[in-house]
C-alpha positions as YAML, in Angstrom:
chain: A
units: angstrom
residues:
- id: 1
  name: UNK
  ca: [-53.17, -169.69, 80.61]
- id: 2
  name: UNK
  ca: [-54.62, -166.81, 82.46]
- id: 3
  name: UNK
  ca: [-58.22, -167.25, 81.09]
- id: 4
  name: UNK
  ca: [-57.86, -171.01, 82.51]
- id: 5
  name: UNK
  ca: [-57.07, -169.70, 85.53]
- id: 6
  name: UNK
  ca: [-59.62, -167.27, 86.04]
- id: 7
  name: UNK
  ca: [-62.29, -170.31, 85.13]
- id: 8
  name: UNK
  ca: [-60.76, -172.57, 88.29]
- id: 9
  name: UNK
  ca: [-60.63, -169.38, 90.29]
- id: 10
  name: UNK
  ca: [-64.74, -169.12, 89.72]
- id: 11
  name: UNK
  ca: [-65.44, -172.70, 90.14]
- id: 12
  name: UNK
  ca: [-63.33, -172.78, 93.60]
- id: 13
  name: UNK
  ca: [-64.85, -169.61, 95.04]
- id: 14
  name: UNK
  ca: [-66.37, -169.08, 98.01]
- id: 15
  name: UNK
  ca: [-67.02, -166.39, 101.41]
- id: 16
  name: UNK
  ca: [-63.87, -165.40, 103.12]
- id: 17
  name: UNK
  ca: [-62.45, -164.35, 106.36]
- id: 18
  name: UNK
  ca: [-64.48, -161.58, 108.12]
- id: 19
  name: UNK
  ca: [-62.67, -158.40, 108.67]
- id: 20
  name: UNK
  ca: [-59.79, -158.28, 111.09]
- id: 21
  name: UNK
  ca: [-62.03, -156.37, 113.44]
- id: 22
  name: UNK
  ca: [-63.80, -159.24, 114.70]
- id: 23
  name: UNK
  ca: [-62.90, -160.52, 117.85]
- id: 24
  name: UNK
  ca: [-59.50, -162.99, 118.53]
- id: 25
  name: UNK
  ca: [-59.77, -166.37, 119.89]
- id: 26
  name: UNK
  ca: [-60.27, -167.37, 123.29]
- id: 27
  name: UNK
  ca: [-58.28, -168.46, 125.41]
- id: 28
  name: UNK
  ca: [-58.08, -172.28, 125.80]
- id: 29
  name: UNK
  ca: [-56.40, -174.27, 128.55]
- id: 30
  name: UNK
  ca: [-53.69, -177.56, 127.91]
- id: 31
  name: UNK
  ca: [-53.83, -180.05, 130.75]
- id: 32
  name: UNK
  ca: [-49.50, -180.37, 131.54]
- id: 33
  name: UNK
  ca: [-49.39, -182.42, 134.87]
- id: 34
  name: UNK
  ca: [-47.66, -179.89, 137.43]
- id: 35
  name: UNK
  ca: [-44.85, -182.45, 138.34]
- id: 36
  name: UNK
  ca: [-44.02, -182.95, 134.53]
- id: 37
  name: UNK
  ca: [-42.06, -181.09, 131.66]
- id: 38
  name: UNK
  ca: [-44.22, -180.47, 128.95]
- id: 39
  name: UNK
  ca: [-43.26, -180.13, 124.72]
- id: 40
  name: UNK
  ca: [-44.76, -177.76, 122.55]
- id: 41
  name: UNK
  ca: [-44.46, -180.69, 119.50]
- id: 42
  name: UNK
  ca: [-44.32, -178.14, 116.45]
- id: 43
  name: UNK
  ca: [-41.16, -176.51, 117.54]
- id: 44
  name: UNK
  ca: [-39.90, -179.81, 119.62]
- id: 45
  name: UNK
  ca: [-39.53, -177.32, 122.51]
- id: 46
  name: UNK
  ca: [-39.89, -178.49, 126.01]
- id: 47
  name: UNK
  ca: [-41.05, -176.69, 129.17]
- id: 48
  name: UNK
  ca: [-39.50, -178.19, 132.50]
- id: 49
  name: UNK
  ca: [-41.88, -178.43, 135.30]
- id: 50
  name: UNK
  ca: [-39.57, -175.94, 137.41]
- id: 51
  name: UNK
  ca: [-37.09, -173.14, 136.31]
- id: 52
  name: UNK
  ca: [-34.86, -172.34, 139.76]
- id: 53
  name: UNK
  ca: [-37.80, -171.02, 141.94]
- id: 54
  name: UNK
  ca: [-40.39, -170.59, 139.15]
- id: 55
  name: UNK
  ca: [-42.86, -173.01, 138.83]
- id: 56
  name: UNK
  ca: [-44.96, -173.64, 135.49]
- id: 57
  name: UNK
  ca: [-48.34, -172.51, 136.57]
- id: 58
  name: UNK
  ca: [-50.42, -173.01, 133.65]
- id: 59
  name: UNK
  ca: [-49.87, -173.41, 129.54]
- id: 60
  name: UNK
  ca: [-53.12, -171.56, 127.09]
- id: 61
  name: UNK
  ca: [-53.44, -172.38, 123.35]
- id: 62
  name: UNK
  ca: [-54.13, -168.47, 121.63]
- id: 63
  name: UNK
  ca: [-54.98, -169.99, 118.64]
- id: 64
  name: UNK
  ca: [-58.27, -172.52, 118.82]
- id: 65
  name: UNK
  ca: [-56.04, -175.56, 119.60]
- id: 66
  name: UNK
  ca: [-53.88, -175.56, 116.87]
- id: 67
  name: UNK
  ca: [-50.73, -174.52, 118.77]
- id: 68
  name: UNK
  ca: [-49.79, -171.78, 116.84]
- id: 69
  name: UNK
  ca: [-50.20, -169.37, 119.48]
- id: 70
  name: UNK
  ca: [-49.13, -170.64, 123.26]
- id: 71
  name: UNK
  ca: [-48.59, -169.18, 126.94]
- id: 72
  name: UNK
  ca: [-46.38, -170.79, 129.47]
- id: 73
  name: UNK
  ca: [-46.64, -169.06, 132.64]
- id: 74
  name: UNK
  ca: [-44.23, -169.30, 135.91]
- id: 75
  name: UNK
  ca: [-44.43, -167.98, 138.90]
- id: 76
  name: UNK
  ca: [-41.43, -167.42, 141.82]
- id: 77
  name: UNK
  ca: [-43.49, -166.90, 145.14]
- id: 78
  name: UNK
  ca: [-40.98, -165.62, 147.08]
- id: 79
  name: UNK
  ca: [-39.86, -162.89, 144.48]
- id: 80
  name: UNK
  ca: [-43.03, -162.40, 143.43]
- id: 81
  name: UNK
  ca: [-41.64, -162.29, 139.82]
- id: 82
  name: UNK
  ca: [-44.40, -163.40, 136.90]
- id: 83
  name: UNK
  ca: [-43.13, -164.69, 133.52]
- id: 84
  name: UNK
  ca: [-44.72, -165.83, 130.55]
- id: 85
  name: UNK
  ca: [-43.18, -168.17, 127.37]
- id: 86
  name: UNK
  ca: [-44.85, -167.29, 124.40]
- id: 87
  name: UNK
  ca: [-44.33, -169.60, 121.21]
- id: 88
  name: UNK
  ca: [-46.09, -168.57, 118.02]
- id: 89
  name: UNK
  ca: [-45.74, -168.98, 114.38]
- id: 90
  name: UNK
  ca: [-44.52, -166.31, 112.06]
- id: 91
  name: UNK
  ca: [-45.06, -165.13, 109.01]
- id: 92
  name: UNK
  ca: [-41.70, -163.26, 109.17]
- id: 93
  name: UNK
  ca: [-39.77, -165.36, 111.83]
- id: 94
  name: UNK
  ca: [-37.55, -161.97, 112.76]
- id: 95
  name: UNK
  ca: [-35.66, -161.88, 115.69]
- id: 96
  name: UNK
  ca: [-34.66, -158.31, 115.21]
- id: 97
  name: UNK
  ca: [-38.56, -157.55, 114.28]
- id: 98
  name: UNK
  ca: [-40.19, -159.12, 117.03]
- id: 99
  name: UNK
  ca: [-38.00, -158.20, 119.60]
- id: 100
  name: UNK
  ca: [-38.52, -154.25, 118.70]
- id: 101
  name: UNK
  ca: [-42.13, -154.86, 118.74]
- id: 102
  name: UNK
  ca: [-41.98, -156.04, 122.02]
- id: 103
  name: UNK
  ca: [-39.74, -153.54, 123.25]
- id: 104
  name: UNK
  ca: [-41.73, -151.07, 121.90]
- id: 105
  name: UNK
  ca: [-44.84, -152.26, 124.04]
- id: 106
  name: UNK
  ca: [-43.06, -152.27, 127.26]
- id: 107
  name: UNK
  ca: [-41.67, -148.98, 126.40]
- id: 108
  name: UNK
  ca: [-45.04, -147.44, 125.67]
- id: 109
  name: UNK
  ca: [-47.10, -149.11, 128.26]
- id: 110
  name: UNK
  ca: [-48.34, -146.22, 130.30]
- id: 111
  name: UNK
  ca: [-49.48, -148.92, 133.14]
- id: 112
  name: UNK
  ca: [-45.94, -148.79, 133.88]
- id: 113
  name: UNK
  ca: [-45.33, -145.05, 134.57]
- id: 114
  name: UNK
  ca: [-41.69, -143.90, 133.43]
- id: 115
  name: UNK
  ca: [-40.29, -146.87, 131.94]
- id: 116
  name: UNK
  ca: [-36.50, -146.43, 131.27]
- id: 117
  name: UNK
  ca: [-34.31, -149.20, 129.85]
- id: 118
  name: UNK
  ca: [-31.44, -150.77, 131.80]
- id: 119
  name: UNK
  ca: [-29.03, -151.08, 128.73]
- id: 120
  name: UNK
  ca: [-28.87, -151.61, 125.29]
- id: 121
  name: UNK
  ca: [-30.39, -154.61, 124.00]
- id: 122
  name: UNK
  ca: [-28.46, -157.67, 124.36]
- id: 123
  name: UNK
  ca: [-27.69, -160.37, 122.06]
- id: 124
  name: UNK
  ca: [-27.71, -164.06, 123.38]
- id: 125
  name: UNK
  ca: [-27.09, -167.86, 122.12]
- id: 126
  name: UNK
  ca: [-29.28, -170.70, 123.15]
- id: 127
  name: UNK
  ca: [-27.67, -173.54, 124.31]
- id: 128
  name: UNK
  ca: [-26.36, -175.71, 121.15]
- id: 129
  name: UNK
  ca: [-26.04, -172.59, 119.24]
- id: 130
  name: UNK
  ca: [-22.67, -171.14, 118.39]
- id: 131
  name: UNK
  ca: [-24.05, -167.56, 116.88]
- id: 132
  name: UNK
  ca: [-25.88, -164.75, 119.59]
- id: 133
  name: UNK
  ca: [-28.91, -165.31, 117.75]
- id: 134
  name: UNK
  ca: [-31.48, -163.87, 119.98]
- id: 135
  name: UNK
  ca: [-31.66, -160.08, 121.44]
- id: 136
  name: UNK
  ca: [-32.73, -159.05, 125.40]
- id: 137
  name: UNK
  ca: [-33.65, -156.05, 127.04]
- id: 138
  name: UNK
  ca: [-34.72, -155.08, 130.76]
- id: 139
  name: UNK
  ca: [-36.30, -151.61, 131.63]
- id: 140
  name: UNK
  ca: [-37.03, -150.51, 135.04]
- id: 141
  name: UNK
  ca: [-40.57, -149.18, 135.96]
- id: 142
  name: UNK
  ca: [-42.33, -147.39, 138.53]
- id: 143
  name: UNK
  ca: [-45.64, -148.70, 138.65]
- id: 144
  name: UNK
  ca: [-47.05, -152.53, 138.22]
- id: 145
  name: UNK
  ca: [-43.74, -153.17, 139.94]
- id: 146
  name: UNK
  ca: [-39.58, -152.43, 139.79]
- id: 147
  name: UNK
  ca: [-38.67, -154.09, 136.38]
- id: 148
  name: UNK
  ca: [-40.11, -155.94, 132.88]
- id: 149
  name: UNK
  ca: [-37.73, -157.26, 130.17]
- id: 150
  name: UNK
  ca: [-38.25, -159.33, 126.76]
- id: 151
  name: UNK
  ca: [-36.30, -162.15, 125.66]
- id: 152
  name: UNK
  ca: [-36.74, -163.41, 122.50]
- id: 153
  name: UNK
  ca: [-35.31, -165.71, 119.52]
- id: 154
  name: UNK
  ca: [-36.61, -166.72, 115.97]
- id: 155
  name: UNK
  ca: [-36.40, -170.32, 115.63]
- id: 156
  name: UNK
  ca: [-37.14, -171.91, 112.09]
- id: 157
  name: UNK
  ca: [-40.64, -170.61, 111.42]
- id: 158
  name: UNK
  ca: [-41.44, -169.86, 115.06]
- id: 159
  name: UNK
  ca: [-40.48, -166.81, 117.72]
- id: 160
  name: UNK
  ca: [-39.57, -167.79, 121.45]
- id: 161
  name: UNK
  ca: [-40.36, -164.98, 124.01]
- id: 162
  name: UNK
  ca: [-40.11, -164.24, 127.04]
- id: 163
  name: UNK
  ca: [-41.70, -161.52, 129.49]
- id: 164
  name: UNK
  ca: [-40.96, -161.02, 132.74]
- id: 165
  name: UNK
  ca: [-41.86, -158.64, 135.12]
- id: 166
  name: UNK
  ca: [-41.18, -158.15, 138.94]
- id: 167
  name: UNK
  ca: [-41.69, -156.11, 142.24]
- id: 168
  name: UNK
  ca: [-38.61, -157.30, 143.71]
- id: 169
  name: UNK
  ca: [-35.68, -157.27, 141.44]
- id: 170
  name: UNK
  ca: [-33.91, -153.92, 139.79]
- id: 171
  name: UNK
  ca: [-33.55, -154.15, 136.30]
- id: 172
  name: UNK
  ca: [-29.75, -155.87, 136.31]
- id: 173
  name: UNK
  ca: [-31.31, -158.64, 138.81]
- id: 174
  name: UNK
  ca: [-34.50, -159.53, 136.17]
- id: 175
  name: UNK
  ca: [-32.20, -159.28, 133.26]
- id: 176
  name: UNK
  ca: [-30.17, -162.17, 134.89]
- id: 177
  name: UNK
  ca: [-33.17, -164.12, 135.78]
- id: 178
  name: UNK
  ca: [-34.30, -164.19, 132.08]
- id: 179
  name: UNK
  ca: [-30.77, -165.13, 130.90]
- id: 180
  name: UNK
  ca: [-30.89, -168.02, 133.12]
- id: 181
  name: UNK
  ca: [-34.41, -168.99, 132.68]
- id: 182
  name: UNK
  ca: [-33.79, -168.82, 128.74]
- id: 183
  name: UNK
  ca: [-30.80, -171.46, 129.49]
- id: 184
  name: UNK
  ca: [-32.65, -173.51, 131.31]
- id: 185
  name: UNK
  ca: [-35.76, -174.47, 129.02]
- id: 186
  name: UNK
  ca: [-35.37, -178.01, 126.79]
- id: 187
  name: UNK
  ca: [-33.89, -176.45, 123.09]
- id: 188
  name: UNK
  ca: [-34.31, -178.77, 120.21]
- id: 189
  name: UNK
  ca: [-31.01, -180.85, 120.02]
- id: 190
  name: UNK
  ca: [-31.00, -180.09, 116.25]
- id: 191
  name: UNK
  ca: [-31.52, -176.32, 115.95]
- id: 192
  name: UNK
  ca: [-32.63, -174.57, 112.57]
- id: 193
  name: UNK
  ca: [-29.94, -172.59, 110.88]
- id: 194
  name: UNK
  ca: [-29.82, -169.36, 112.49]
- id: 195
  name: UNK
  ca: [-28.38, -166.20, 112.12]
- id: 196
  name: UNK
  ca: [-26.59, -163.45, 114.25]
- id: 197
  name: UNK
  ca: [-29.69, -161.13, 115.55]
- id: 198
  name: UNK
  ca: [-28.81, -157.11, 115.41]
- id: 199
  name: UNK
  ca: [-31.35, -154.68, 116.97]
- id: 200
  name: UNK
  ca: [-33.12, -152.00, 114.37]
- id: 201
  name: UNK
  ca: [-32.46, -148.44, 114.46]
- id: 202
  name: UNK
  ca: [-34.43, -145.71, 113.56]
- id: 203
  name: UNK
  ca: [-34.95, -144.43, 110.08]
- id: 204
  name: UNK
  ca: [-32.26, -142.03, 108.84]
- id: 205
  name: UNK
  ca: [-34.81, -140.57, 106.54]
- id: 206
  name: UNK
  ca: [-38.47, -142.00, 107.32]
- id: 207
  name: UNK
  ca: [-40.46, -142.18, 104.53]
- id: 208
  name: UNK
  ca: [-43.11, -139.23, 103.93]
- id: 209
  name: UNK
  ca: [-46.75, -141.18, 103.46]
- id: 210
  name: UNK
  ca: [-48.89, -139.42, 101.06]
- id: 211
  name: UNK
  ca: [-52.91, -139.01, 100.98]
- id: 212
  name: UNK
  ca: [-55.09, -141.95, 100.49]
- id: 213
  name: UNK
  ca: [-54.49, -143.80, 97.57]
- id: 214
  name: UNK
  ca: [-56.40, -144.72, 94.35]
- id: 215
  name: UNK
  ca: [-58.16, -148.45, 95.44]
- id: 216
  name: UNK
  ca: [-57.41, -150.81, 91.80]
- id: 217
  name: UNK
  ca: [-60.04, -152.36, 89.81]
- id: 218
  name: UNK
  ca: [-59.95, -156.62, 91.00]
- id: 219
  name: UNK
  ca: [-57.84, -158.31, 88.10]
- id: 220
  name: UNK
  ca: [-58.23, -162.11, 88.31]
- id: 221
  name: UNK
  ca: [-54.97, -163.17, 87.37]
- id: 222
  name: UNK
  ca: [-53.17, -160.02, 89.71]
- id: 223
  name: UNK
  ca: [-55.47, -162.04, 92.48]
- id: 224
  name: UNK
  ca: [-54.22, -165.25, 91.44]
- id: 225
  name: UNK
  ca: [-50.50, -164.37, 91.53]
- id: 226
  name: UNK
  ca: [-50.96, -162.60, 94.96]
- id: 227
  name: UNK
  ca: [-52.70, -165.82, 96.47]
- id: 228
  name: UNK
  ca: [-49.86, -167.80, 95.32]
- id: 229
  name: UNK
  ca: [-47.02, -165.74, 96.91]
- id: 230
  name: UNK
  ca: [-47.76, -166.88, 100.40]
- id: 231
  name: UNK
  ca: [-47.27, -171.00, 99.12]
- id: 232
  name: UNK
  ca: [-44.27, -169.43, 97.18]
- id: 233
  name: UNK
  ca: [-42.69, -167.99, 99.68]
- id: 234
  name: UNK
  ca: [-43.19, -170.89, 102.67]
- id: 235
  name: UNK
  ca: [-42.41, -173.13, 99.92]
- id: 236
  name: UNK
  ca: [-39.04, -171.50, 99.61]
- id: 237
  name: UNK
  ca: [-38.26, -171.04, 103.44]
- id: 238
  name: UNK
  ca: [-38.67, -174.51, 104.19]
- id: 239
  name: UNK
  ca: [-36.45, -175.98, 101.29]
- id: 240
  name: UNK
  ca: [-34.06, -173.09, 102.57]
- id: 241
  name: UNK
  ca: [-33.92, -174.47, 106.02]
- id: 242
  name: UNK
  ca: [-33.47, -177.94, 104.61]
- id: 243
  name: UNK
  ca: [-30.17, -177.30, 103.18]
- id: 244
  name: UNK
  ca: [-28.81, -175.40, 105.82]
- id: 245
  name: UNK
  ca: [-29.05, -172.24, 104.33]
- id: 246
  name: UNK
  ca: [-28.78, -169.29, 107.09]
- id: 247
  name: UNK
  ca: [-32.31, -167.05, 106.40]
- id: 248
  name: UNK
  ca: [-31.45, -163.63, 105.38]
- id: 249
  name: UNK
  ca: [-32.45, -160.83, 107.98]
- id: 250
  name: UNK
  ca: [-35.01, -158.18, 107.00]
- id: 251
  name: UNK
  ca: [-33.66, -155.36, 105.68]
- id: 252
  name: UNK
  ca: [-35.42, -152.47, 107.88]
- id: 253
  name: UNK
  ca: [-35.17, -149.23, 110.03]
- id: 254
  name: UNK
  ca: [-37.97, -148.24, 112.35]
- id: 255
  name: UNK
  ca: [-40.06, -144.73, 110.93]
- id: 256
  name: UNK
  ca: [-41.09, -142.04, 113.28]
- id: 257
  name: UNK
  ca: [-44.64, -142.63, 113.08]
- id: 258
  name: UNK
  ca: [-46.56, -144.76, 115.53]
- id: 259
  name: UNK
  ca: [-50.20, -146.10, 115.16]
- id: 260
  name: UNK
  ca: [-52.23, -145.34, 118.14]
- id: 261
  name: UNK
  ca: [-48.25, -143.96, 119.70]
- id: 262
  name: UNK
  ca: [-47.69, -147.32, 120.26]
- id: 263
  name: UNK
  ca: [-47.43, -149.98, 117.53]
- id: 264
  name: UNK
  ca: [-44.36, -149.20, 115.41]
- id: 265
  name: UNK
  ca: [-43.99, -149.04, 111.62]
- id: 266
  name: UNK
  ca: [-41.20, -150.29, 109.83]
- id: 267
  name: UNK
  ca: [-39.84, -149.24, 106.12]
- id: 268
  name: UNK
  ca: [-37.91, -150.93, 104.41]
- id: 269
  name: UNK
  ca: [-34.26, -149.42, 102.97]
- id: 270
  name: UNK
  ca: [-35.21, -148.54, 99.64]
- id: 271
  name: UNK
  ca: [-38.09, -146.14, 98.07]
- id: 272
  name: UNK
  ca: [-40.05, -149.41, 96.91]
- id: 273
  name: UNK
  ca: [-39.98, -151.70, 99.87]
- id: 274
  name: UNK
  ca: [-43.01, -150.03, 101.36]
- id: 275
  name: UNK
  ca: [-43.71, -151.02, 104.73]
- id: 276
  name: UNK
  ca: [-45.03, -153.52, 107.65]
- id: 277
  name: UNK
  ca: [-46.83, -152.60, 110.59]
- id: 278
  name: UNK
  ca: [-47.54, -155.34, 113.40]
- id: 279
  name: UNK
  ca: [-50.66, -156.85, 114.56]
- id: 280
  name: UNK
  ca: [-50.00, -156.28, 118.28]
- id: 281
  name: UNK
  ca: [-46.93, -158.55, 119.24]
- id: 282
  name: UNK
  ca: [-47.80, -162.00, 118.75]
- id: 283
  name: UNK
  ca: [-46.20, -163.03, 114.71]
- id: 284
  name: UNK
  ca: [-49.04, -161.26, 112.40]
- id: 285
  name: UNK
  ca: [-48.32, -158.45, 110.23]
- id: 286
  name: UNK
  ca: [-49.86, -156.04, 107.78]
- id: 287
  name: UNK
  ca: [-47.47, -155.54, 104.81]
- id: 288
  name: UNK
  ca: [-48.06, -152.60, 101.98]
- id: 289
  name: UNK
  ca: [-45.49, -153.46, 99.01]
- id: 290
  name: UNK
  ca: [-45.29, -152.95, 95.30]
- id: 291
  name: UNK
  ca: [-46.44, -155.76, 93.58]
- id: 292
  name: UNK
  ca: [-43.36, -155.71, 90.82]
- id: 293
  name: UNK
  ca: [-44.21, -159.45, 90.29]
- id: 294
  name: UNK
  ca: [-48.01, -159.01, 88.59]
- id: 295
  name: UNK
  ca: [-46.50, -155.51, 87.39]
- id: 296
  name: UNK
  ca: [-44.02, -157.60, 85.29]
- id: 297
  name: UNK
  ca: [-45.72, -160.81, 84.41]
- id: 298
  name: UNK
  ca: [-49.31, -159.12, 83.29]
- id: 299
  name: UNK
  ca: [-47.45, -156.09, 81.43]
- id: 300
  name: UNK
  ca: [-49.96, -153.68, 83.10]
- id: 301
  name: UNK
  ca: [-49.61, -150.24, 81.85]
- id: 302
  name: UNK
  ca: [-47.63, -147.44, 84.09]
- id: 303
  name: UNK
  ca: [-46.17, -148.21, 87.50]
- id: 304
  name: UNK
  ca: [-46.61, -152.21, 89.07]
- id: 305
  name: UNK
  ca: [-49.83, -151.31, 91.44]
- id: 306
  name: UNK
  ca: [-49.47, -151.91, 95.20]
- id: 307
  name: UNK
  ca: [-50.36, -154.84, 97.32]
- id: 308
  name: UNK
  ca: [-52.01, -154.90, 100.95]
- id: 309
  name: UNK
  ca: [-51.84, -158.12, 102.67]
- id: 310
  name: UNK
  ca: [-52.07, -159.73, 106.34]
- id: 311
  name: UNK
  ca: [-49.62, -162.65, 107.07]
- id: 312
  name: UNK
  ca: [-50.94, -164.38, 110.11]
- id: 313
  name: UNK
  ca: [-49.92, -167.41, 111.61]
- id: 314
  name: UNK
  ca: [-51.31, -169.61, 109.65]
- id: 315
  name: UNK
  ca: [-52.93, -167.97, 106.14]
- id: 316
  name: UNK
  ca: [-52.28, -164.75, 104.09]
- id: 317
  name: UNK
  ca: [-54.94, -162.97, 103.31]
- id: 318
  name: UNK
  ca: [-54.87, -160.82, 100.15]
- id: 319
  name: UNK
  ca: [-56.98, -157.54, 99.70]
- id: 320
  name: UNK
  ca: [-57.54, -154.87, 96.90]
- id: 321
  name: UNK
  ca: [-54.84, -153.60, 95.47]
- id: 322
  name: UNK
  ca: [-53.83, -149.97, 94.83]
- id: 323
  name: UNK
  ca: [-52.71, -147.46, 92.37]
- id: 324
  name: UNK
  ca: [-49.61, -145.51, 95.06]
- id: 325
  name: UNK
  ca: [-48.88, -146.29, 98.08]
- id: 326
  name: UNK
  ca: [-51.81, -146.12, 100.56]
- id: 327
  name: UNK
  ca: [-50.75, -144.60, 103.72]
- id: 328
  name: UNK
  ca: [-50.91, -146.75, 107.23]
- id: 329
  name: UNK
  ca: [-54.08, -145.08, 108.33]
- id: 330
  name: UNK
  ca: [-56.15, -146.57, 104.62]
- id: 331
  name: UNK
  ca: [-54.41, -150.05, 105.00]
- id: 332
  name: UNK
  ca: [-55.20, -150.13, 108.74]
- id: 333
  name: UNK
  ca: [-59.29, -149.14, 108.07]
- id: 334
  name: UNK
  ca: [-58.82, -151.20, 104.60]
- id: 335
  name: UNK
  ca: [-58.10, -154.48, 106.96]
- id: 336
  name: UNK
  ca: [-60.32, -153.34, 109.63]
- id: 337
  name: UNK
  ca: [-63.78, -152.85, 107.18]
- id: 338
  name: UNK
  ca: [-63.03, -155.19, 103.81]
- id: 339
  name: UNK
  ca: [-63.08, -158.61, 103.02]
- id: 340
  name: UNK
  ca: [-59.92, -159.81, 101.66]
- id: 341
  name: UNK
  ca: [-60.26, -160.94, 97.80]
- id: 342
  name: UNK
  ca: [-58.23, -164.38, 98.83]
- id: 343
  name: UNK
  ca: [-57.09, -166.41, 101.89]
- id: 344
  name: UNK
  ca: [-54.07, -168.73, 101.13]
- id: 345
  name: UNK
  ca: [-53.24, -171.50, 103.66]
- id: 346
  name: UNK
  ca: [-49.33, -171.27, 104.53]
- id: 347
  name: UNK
  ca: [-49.18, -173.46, 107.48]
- id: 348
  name: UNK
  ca: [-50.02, -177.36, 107.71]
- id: 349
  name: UNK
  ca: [-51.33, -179.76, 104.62]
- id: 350
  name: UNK
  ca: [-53.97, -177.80, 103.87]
- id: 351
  name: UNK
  ca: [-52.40, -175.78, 100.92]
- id: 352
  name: UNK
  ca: [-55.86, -174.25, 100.09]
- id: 353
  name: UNK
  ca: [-56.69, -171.09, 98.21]
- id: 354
  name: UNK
  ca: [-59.95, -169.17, 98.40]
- id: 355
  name: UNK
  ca: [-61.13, -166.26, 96.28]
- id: 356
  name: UNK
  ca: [-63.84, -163.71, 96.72]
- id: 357
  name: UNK
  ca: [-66.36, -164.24, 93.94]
- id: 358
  name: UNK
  ca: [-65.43, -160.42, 93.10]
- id: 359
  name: UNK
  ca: [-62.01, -161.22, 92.75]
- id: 360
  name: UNK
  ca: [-62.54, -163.72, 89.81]
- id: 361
  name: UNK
  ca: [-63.06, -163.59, 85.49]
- id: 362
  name: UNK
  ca: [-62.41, -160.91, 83.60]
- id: 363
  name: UNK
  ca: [-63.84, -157.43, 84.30]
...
């Protein structure tokens, strides 16, 4: 079965992705008429034309028109308060994840001099929901204005946030603005199952990362069963959200380490979880895990090898794989310089797989 495998790898391979390092798309405007709510169709959610004194000033596509990526902005003149609705697709739709990672950037944003938060976060139903499934958190500043805050919610496959900051209102005063705001945009009348968001903590005992690890020889059938996780596991989501079945949260604490003492790492409980690290704070991640799966199936010699991948919004992409566990600094310059070895589609009807011509036959 393998060796069949490996021959419809070669015949459907082809040049991948660049790496990540290459520049993100533009920015693209959507036409909303000013006097008019308008619906972000994927997650049926809709944006009313006016919030109290906040009026929608403009609505960007992030992600080359396909909606996976969107800005709503409002603006209160009078307050002078500027907030922005972000809805993207996720790879892990995380409330608690998201929320720390945007937390985190507001914390460590050295625009706004001493940034101290208001409270601890706060958990927070939607309207139509019965469980506080989404987590908020305001922070005063003192520069770029008074106060900034985060709302945000995983919903189905997609993340709701909100960012607000102001020159007028004290911390307490923006985190009530948000709360209303949040309350006041159109919710789907038939909301995903959800469950109750809790806020991460930090790592009792973070994880020690070693030197750089041994990079794998390619294996075309370890390729092939890495390309067909990310189908696997949408695959599985969806028919999870279609019987009602509340998604489980990620199990993780939040290590010590920062990249660049900003973007936070997160570890999972046990020895063998590995890791994720964010790609910024819009839904894309870089995930180092064991690859038990391949380990088990293929009956490699010695320990399963393991796996380095990118989830973005709409495609995994799947690179060499290694003998330990190759700290964040090798993943991050692994993603940064390499072509991944495949791209799977995870988003859409395209359910496409591509390989690197490297990745495939027998070596």
């Amino acid at each position: 079965m393998i060796r069949f495998f490996a021959l419809t790898i070669a015949l459907a391979a082809s040049s991948l992705a660049a790496p990540l390092s290459a520049q993100p798309a533009a920015p693209t405007e959507i036409t909303a008429p000013a006097d008019q709510p308008w619906l972000h169709e994927p997650s049926n959610i809709l944006f009313p034309a006016a919030i109290d004194r906040f009026a929608r000033t403009e609505v960007k596509d992030l992600s080359n028109g396909r909606l996976l990526d969107v800005s709503i902005a409002y603006d209160d003149p009078v307050a002078k308060t500027h907030t922005n609705f972000y809805v993207y697709h996720a790879a892990e739709p995380s409330t608690a994840l998201w929320f720390d990672v945007a937390a985190t950037m507001i914390a460590t944003n050295s625009k706004f001099g001493t940034v101290t938060p208001q409270a601890d976060p706060v958990a927070f139903a939607i309207p139509g929901a019965t469980l506080a499934s989404g987590l908020r958190q305001s922070f005063s500043v003192t520069q770029l204005g008074r106060s900034s805050g985060v709302a945000l919610i995983a919903l189905g496959e997609w993340i709701v946030k909100l960012r607000m900051t102001s020159p007028v209102h004290d911390a307490a005063q923006l985190d009530a603005a948000m709360d209303r705001m949040i309350r006041q945009i159109g919710w789907p009348k038939t909301l995903p199952p959800l469950t109750a968001a809790t806020p991460y903590h930090a790592c009792e005992k973070a994880r020690p990362f070693g030197p750089d690890a041994k990079k794998r020889k390619l294996d075309g059938a370890a390729v092939l069963l890495g390309a067909m996780a990310g189908k696997v596991d949408t695959d599985d989501r969806s028919k999870a959200r279609d019987k009602g079945e509340v998604p489980a949260p990620l199990a993780l604490c939040i290590h010590s380490d920062r990249i660049s003492g900003r973007l936070p790492i997160y570890q999972g409980e046990k020895r063998e979880d590995g890791y994720l690290i964010p790609l910024g704070d819009s839904g894309e991640l870089l995930v180092v895990e064991r690859d038990t799966l391949s380990g088990l199936l293929l009956g490699s010699n010695g320990p399963a090898p393991w796996s380095l991948t990118v989830k973005k919004h709409d495609k995994w992409l799947q690179y060499a794989s290694y003998d330990a566990m190759p700290p964040p600094a090798q993943a991050i310059l692994a993603v940064q310089s390499e072509h991944p070895v495949s791209v799977t589609t995870v988003y859409g009807k395209d359910n496409s797989i591509t390989f690197s011509p490297d990745a495939i036959g027998d070596k």
